[in-house]
Amino acid sequence: MSPPRAEDSAPGRRIGIFGGSFDPPHAGHATIAHDLVERLRLDRLLVVPAADPPHRSVVLPAAIRFELTRRLFDGSPRIEVSPLEIRRGGPSFTVDTLEELARRFPHDCLILTMGADQFATLDGWKDPQRLQALATIAVMPRGGREPVPPPAATPIDYVVVNVTRIDVSASGIRRCLDEGRPVHGLVPESIRQHVERAWADRSGRPVTQ
């Protein structure tokens, strides 16, 4: 799949950006992405797996995480999995991604989505003030609590978007896979065997049936 091009741009569209490590992608990611499309009234949601997340380590290689994420959203209207950060390589700084998207979609409204935990640490990101100059920041709260802004000297403007939360985490799935336990219900059936195979290939562990 090719990355989005400027010539694809239609004036005034609402384009969401949903980034993450997707290590591996799971049912929670799928639910959140579809909720974001509807609740932010998006014309397009770009799901952007990171090549090298600067604030966390990853287990599966970038190319595998991208392919699993692409399979997860295959056939989903208005959702596109973008290889932008993986093709760029190096540390995946969100501001660099937004700069590139702003050049490609100069007449559209970019909406950067993130969880409340990410938002609380935003002042530790690369050039956080530039982020809000490039995109509207939409924060997903947890547990019904209002997101807590980062303790930055300059306030960060944001909007709140409520999404369905499923009690699933990538770290929990990785523990299940490491222990040889099944991940039925945690990972959509459309990609479950692909996830289990990718983990087995990495660790040499037999695939759980």
mmCIF file of C-alpha atoms in Angstrom:
data_model
loop_
_atom_site.group_PDB
_atom_site.id
_atom_site.type_symbol
_atom_site.label_atom_id
_atom_site.label_comp_id
_atom_site.label_asym_id
_atom_site.label_seq_id
_atom_site.Cartn_x
_atom_site.Cartn_y
_atom_site.Cartn_z
ATOM 1 C CA MET A 1 0.000 0.000 0.000
ATOM 2 C CA SER A 2 1.370 3.411 -0.965
ATOM 3 C CA PRO A 3 1.521 6.238 1.571
ATOM 4 C CA PRO A 4 -1.045 9.029 1.148
ATOM 5 C CA ARG A 5 -0.218 11.548 -1.581
ATOM 6 C CA ALA A 6 -1.025 15.264 -1.777
ATOM 7 C CA GLU A 7 -2.891 14.726 -5.043
ATOM 8 C CA ASP A 8 -5.352 12.511 -3.131
ATOM 9 C CA SER A 9 -6.326 15.496 -1.001
ATOM 10 C CA ALA A 10 -9.852 16.910 -1.128
ATOM 11 C CA PRO A 11 -10.306 20.367 0.456
ATOM 12 C CA GLY A 12 -11.708 20.420 3.938
ATOM 13 C CA ARG A 13 -11.609 16.736 4.758
ATOM 14 C CA ARG A 14 -11.225 15.599 8.370
ATOM 15 C CA ILE A 15 -8.263 13.231 8.594
ATOM 16 C CA GLY A 16 -7.520 11.467 11.856
ATOM 17 C CA ILE A 17 -4.146 10.048 12.867
ATOM 18 C CA PHE A 18 -4.083 7.040 15.199
ATOM 19 C CA GLY A 19 -0.516 6.017 15.952
ATOM 20 C CA GLY A 20 1.030 3.382 18.149
ATOM 21 C CA SER A 21 3.387 0.448 18.308
ATOM 22 C CA PHE A 22 0.679 -2.188 17.603
ATOM 23 C CA ASP A 23 2.869 -4.845 19.212
ATOM 24 C CA PRO A 24 0.679 -6.752 18.426
ATOM 25 C CA PRO A 25 -2.545 -5.125 17.171
ATOM 26 C CA HIS A 26 -5.603 -6.310 19.107
ATOM 27 C CA ALA A 27 -9.363 -6.033 19.592
ATOM 28 C CA GLY A 28 -9.065 -2.780 21.530
ATOM 29 C CA HIS A 29 -7.284 -1.088 18.627
ATOM 30 C CA ALA A 30 -10.038 -2.163 16.233
ATOM 31 C CA THR A 31 -12.834 -0.870 18.469
ATOM 32 C CA ILE A 32 -11.121 2.449 19.150
ATOM 33 C CA ALA A 33 -10.364 3.082 15.472
ATOM 34 C CA HIS A 34 -13.956 2.530 14.378
ATOM 35 C CA ASP A 35 -15.235 4.702 17.242
ATOM 36 C CA LEU A 36 -12.840 7.495 16.243
ATOM 37 C CA VAL A 37 -14.150 7.488 12.676
ATOM 38 C CA GLU A 38 -17.738 7.899 13.844
ATOM 39 C CA ARG A 39 -17.329 10.189 16.841
ATOM 40 C CA LEU A 40 -14.868 12.588 15.227
ATOM 41 C CA ARG A 41 -16.817 12.490 11.930
ATOM 42 C CA LEU A 42 -13.679 11.561 10.040
ATOM 43 C CA ASP A 43 -13.494 11.276 6.292
ATOM 44 C CA ARG A 44 -10.383 9.178 6.734
ATOM 45 C CA LEU A 45 -8.448 7.647 9.619
ATOM 46 C CA LEU A 46 -4.766 6.941 9.108
ATOM 47 C CA VAL A 47 -3.544 4.177 11.409
ATOM 48 C CA VAL A 48 0.224 4.666 11.663
ATOM 49 C CA PRO A 49 2.363 1.896 13.171
ATOM 50 C CA ALA A 50 5.625 3.282 14.542
ATOM 51 C CA ALA A 51 8.944 2.107 13.163
ATOM 52 C CA ASP A 52 10.910 2.837 16.334
ATOM 53 C CA PRO A 53 8.786 4.282 19.170
ATOM 54 C CA PRO A 54 11.041 6.698 21.086
ATOM 55 C CA HIS A 55 9.301 6.178 24.450
ATOM 56 C CA ARG A 56 8.959 2.381 24.545
ATOM 57 C CA SER A 57 10.581 -0.790 23.295
ATOM 58 C CA VAL A 58 8.911 -3.159 20.847
ATOM 59 C CA VAL A 59 9.193 -6.895 20.326
ATOM 60 C CA LEU A 60 7.912 -7.652 16.839
ATOM 61 C CA PRO A 61 9.767 -6.161 13.846
ATOM 62 C CA ALA A 62 8.228 -3.072 12.252
ATOM 63 C CA ALA A 63 7.372 -4.837 8.993
ATOM 64 C CA ILE A 64 5.494 -7.590 10.869
ATOM 65 C CA ARG A 65 3.586 -5.101 13.034
ATOM 66 C CA PHE A 66 2.608 -3.148 9.924
ATOM 67 C CA GLU A 67 1.380 -6.255 8.094
ATOM 68 C CA LEU A 68 -0.647 -7.463 11.094
ATOM 69 C CA THR A 69 -2.213 -4.017 11.480
ATOM 70 C CA ARG A 70 -2.996 -3.864 7.765
ATOM 71 C CA ARG A 71 -4.755 -7.218 8.015
ATOM 72 C CA LEU A 72 -6.719 -6.049 11.058
ATOM 73 C CA PHE A 73 -8.268 -3.139 9.151
ATOM 74 C CA ASP A 74 -8.482 -4.767 5.732
ATOM 75 C CA GLY A 75 -11.839 -3.825 4.211
ATOM 76 C CA SER A 76 -12.670 -1.207 6.880
ATOM 77 C CA PRO A 77 -14.266 1.836 5.229
ATOM 78 C CA ARG A 78 -12.448 5.123 5.846
ATOM 79 C CA ILE A 79 -9.560 3.428 7.673
ATOM 80 C CA GLU A 80 -6.131 3.151 6.043
ATOM 81 C CA VAL A 81 -2.983 1.692 7.567
ATOM 82 C CA SER A 82 -0.104 3.929 6.551
ATOM 83 C CA PRO A 83 3.555 2.836 6.240
ATOM 84 C CA LEU A 84 4.689 6.456 6.573
ATOM 85 C CA GLU A 85 6.758 6.065 9.757
ATOM 86 C CA ILE A 86 8.111 2.658 8.815
ATOM 87 C CA ARG A 87 9.285 3.900 5.420
ATOM 88 C CA ARG A 88 10.853 6.972 7.007
ATOM 89 C CA GLY A 89 12.746 4.803 9.498
ATOM 90 C CA GLY A 90 14.566 5.975 12.603
ATOM 91 C CA PRO A 91 12.824 7.192 15.768
ATOM 92 C CA SER A 92 9.112 7.741 15.069
ATOM 93 C CA PHE A 93 8.504 11.260 16.344
ATOM 94 C CA THR A 94 4.873 12.303 15.940
ATOM 95 C CA VAL A 95 5.748 15.874 15.027
ATOM 96 C CA ASP A 96 7.759 14.631 12.024
ATOM 97 C CA THR A 97 4.768 12.578 10.884
ATOM 98 C CA LEU A 98 2.434 15.557 11.210
ATOM 99 C CA GLU A 99 4.847 17.785 9.294
ATOM 100 C CA GLU A 100 4.823 15.303 6.415
ATOM 101 C CA LEU A 101 1.050 14.889 6.473
ATOM 102 C CA ALA A 102 0.543 18.665 6.572
ATOM 103 C CA ARG A 103 2.595 18.939 3.378
ATOM 104 C CA ARG A 104 0.602 16.175 1.714
ATOM 105 C CA PHE A 105 -2.809 17.403 2.830
ATOM 106 C CA PRO A 106 -2.409 21.198 3.002
ATOM 107 C CA HIS A 107 -6.141 21.963 2.775
ATOM 108 C CA ASP A 108 -7.429 19.320 5.174
ATOM 109 C CA CYS A 109 -8.015 19.288 8.933
ATOM 110 C CA LEU A 110 -5.610 16.919 10.697
ATOM 111 C CA ILE A 111 -6.768 15.440 14.007
ATOM 112 C CA LEU A 112 -4.144 13.734 16.154
ATOM 113 C CA THR A 113 -5.685 11.165 18.525
ATOM 114 C CA MET A 114 -4.085 9.881 21.711
ATOM 115 C CA GLY A 115 -4.923 8.306 25.049
ATOM 116 C CA ALA A 116 -5.093 10.268 28.270
ATOM 117 C CA ASP A 117 -1.899 8.583 29.507
ATOM 118 C CA GLN A 118 -0.003 9.783 26.447
ATOM 119 C CA PHE A 119 -1.495 13.259 26.755
ATOM 120 C CA ALA A 120 -0.345 13.579 30.368
ATOM 121 C CA THR A 121 3.268 13.205 29.218
ATOM 122 C CA LEU A 122 2.992 15.345 26.094
ATOM 123 C CA ASP A 123 5.483 17.961 27.249
ATOM 124 C CA GLY A 124 8.153 15.241 27.075
ATOM 125 C CA TRP A 125 7.501 14.677 23.369
ATOM 126 C CA LYS A 126 9.524 16.282 20.610
ATOM 127 C CA ASP A 127 8.293 19.867 19.983
ATOM 128 C CA PRO A 128 4.852 19.529 21.675
ATOM 129 C CA GLN A 129 3.794 23.097 20.828
ATOM 130 C CA ARG A 130 4.362 22.388 17.157
ATOM 131 C CA LEU A 131 1.960 19.445 17.402
ATOM 132 C CA GLN A 132 -1.039 21.661 18.100
ATOM 133 C CA ALA A 133 -0.006 24.068 15.354
ATOM 134 C CA LEU A 134 -0.218 21.191 12.884
ATOM 135 C CA ALA A 135 -3.288 19.327 14.148
ATOM 136 C CA THR A 136 -6.224 19.349 16.504
ATOM 137 C CA ILE A 137 -5.418 17.105 19.479
ATOM 138 C CA ALA A 138 -8.214 14.704 20.433
ATOM 139 C CA VAL A 139 -7.749 12.910 23.753
ATOM 140 C CA MET A 140 -9.464 9.655 24.744
ATOM 141 C CA PRO A 141 -10.192 9.644 28.507
ATOM 142 C CA ARG A 142 -10.048 6.585 30.747
ATOM 143 C CA GLY A 143 -12.539 5.524 33.371
ATOM 144 C CA GLY A 144 -14.814 8.496 32.724
ATOM 145 C CA ARG A 145 -12.201 10.906 34.087
ATOM 146 C CA GLU A 146 -11.330 14.128 32.302
ATOM 147 C CA PRO A 147 -7.827 13.997 30.752
ATOM 148 C CA VAL A 148 -5.156 15.752 32.815
ATOM 149 C CA PRO A 149 -3.162 18.266 30.728
ATOM 150 C CA PRO A 150 0.622 17.956 30.819
ATOM 151 C CA PRO A 151 2.404 20.305 33.238
ATOM 152 C CA ALA A 152 3.856 22.412 30.455
ATOM 153 C CA ALA A 153 4.590 26.135 30.735
ATOM 154 C CA THR A 154 2.357 26.812 27.721
ATOM 155 C CA PRO A 155 -1.161 25.297 27.832
ATOM 156 C CA ILE A 156 -2.073 22.656 25.268
ATOM 157 C CA ASP A 157 -5.464 22.976 23.589
ATOM 158 C CA TYR A 158 -7.374 19.760 23.071
ATOM 159 C CA VAL A 159 -10.783 18.182 22.578
ATOM 160 C CA VAL A 160 -12.132 15.085 24.321
ATOM 161 C CA VAL A 161 -13.395 12.084 22.346
ATOM 162 C CA ASN A 162 -15.049 9.244 24.218
ATOM 163 C CA VAL A 163 -14.443 5.776 22.815
ATOM 164 C CA THR A 164 -15.388 2.271 23.880
ATOM 165 C CA ARG A 165 -12.719 0.801 26.107
ATOM 166 C CA ILE A 166 -12.032 -2.932 26.053
ATOM 167 C CA ASP A 167 -9.943 -4.459 28.828
ATOM 168 C CA VAL A 168 -7.230 -5.681 26.477
ATOM 169 C CA SER A 169 -3.571 -4.675 26.408
ATOM 170 C CA ALA A 170 -0.732 -5.548 24.076
ATOM 171 C CA SER A 171 1.486 -6.335 27.090
ATOM 172 C CA GLY A 172 -1.101 -8.804 28.388
ATOM 173 C CA ILE A 173 -1.321 -10.466 24.991
ATOM 174 C CA ARG A 174 2.468 -10.739 24.834
ATOM 175 C CA ARG A 175 2.467 -12.466 28.235
ATOM 176 C CA CYS A 176 -0.155 -14.949 27.009
ATOM 177 C CA LEU A 177 1.885 -15.674 23.904
ATOM 178 C CA ASP A 178 5.095 -16.076 25.903
ATOM 179 C CA GLU A 179 3.348 -18.553 28.204
ATOM 180 C CA GLY A 180 1.773 -20.477 25.334
ATOM 181 C CA ARG A 181 -1.767 -19.516 26.361
ATOM 182 C CA PRO A 182 -4.466 -18.834 23.730
ATOM 183 C CA VAL A 183 -5.400 -15.266 22.801
ATOM 184 C CA HIS A 184 -8.961 -15.978 21.612
ATOM 185 C CA GLY A 185 -11.096 -12.890 22.227
ATOM 186 C CA LEU A 186 -8.066 -10.673 22.786
ATOM 187 C CA VAL A 187 -7.047 -10.586 19.133
ATOM 188 C CA PRO A 188 -9.726 -10.583 16.393
ATOM 189 C CA GLU A 189 -10.079 -13.943 14.679
ATOM 190 C CA SER A 190 -9.209 -12.323 11.345
ATOM 191 C CA ILE A 191 -5.597 -11.953 12.504
ATOM 192 C CA ARG A 192 -5.271 -14.270 15.513
ATOM 193 C CA GLN A 193 -3.440 -17.051 13.697
ATOM 194 C CA HIS A 194 -1.167 -14.521 11.993
ATOM 195 C CA VAL A 195 -0.271 -13.032 15.388
ATOM 196 C CA GLU A 196 0.366 -16.442 16.905
ATOM 197 C CA ARG A 197 2.482 -17.456 13.918
ATOM 198 C CA ALA A 198 4.531 -14.230 14.078
ATOM 199 C CA TRP A 199 5.192 -14.850 17.785
ATOM 200 C CA ALA A 200 6.057 -18.488 17.204
ATOM 201 C CA ASP A 201 8.476 -17.563 14.432
ATOM 202 C CA ARG A 202 10.124 -15.070 16.774
ATOM 203 C CA SER A 203 10.426 -17.362 19.791
ATOM 204 C CA GLY A 204 10.530 -20.836 18.274
ATOM 205 C CA ARG A 205 7.487 -21.767 20.376
ATOM 206 C CA PRO A 206 4.814 -23.999 18.784
ATOM 207 C CA VAL A 207 1.632 -22.225 17.680
ATOM 208 C CA THR A 208 -1.223 -22.530 20.211
ATOM 209 C CA GLN A 209 -4.378 -24.030 18.743
#
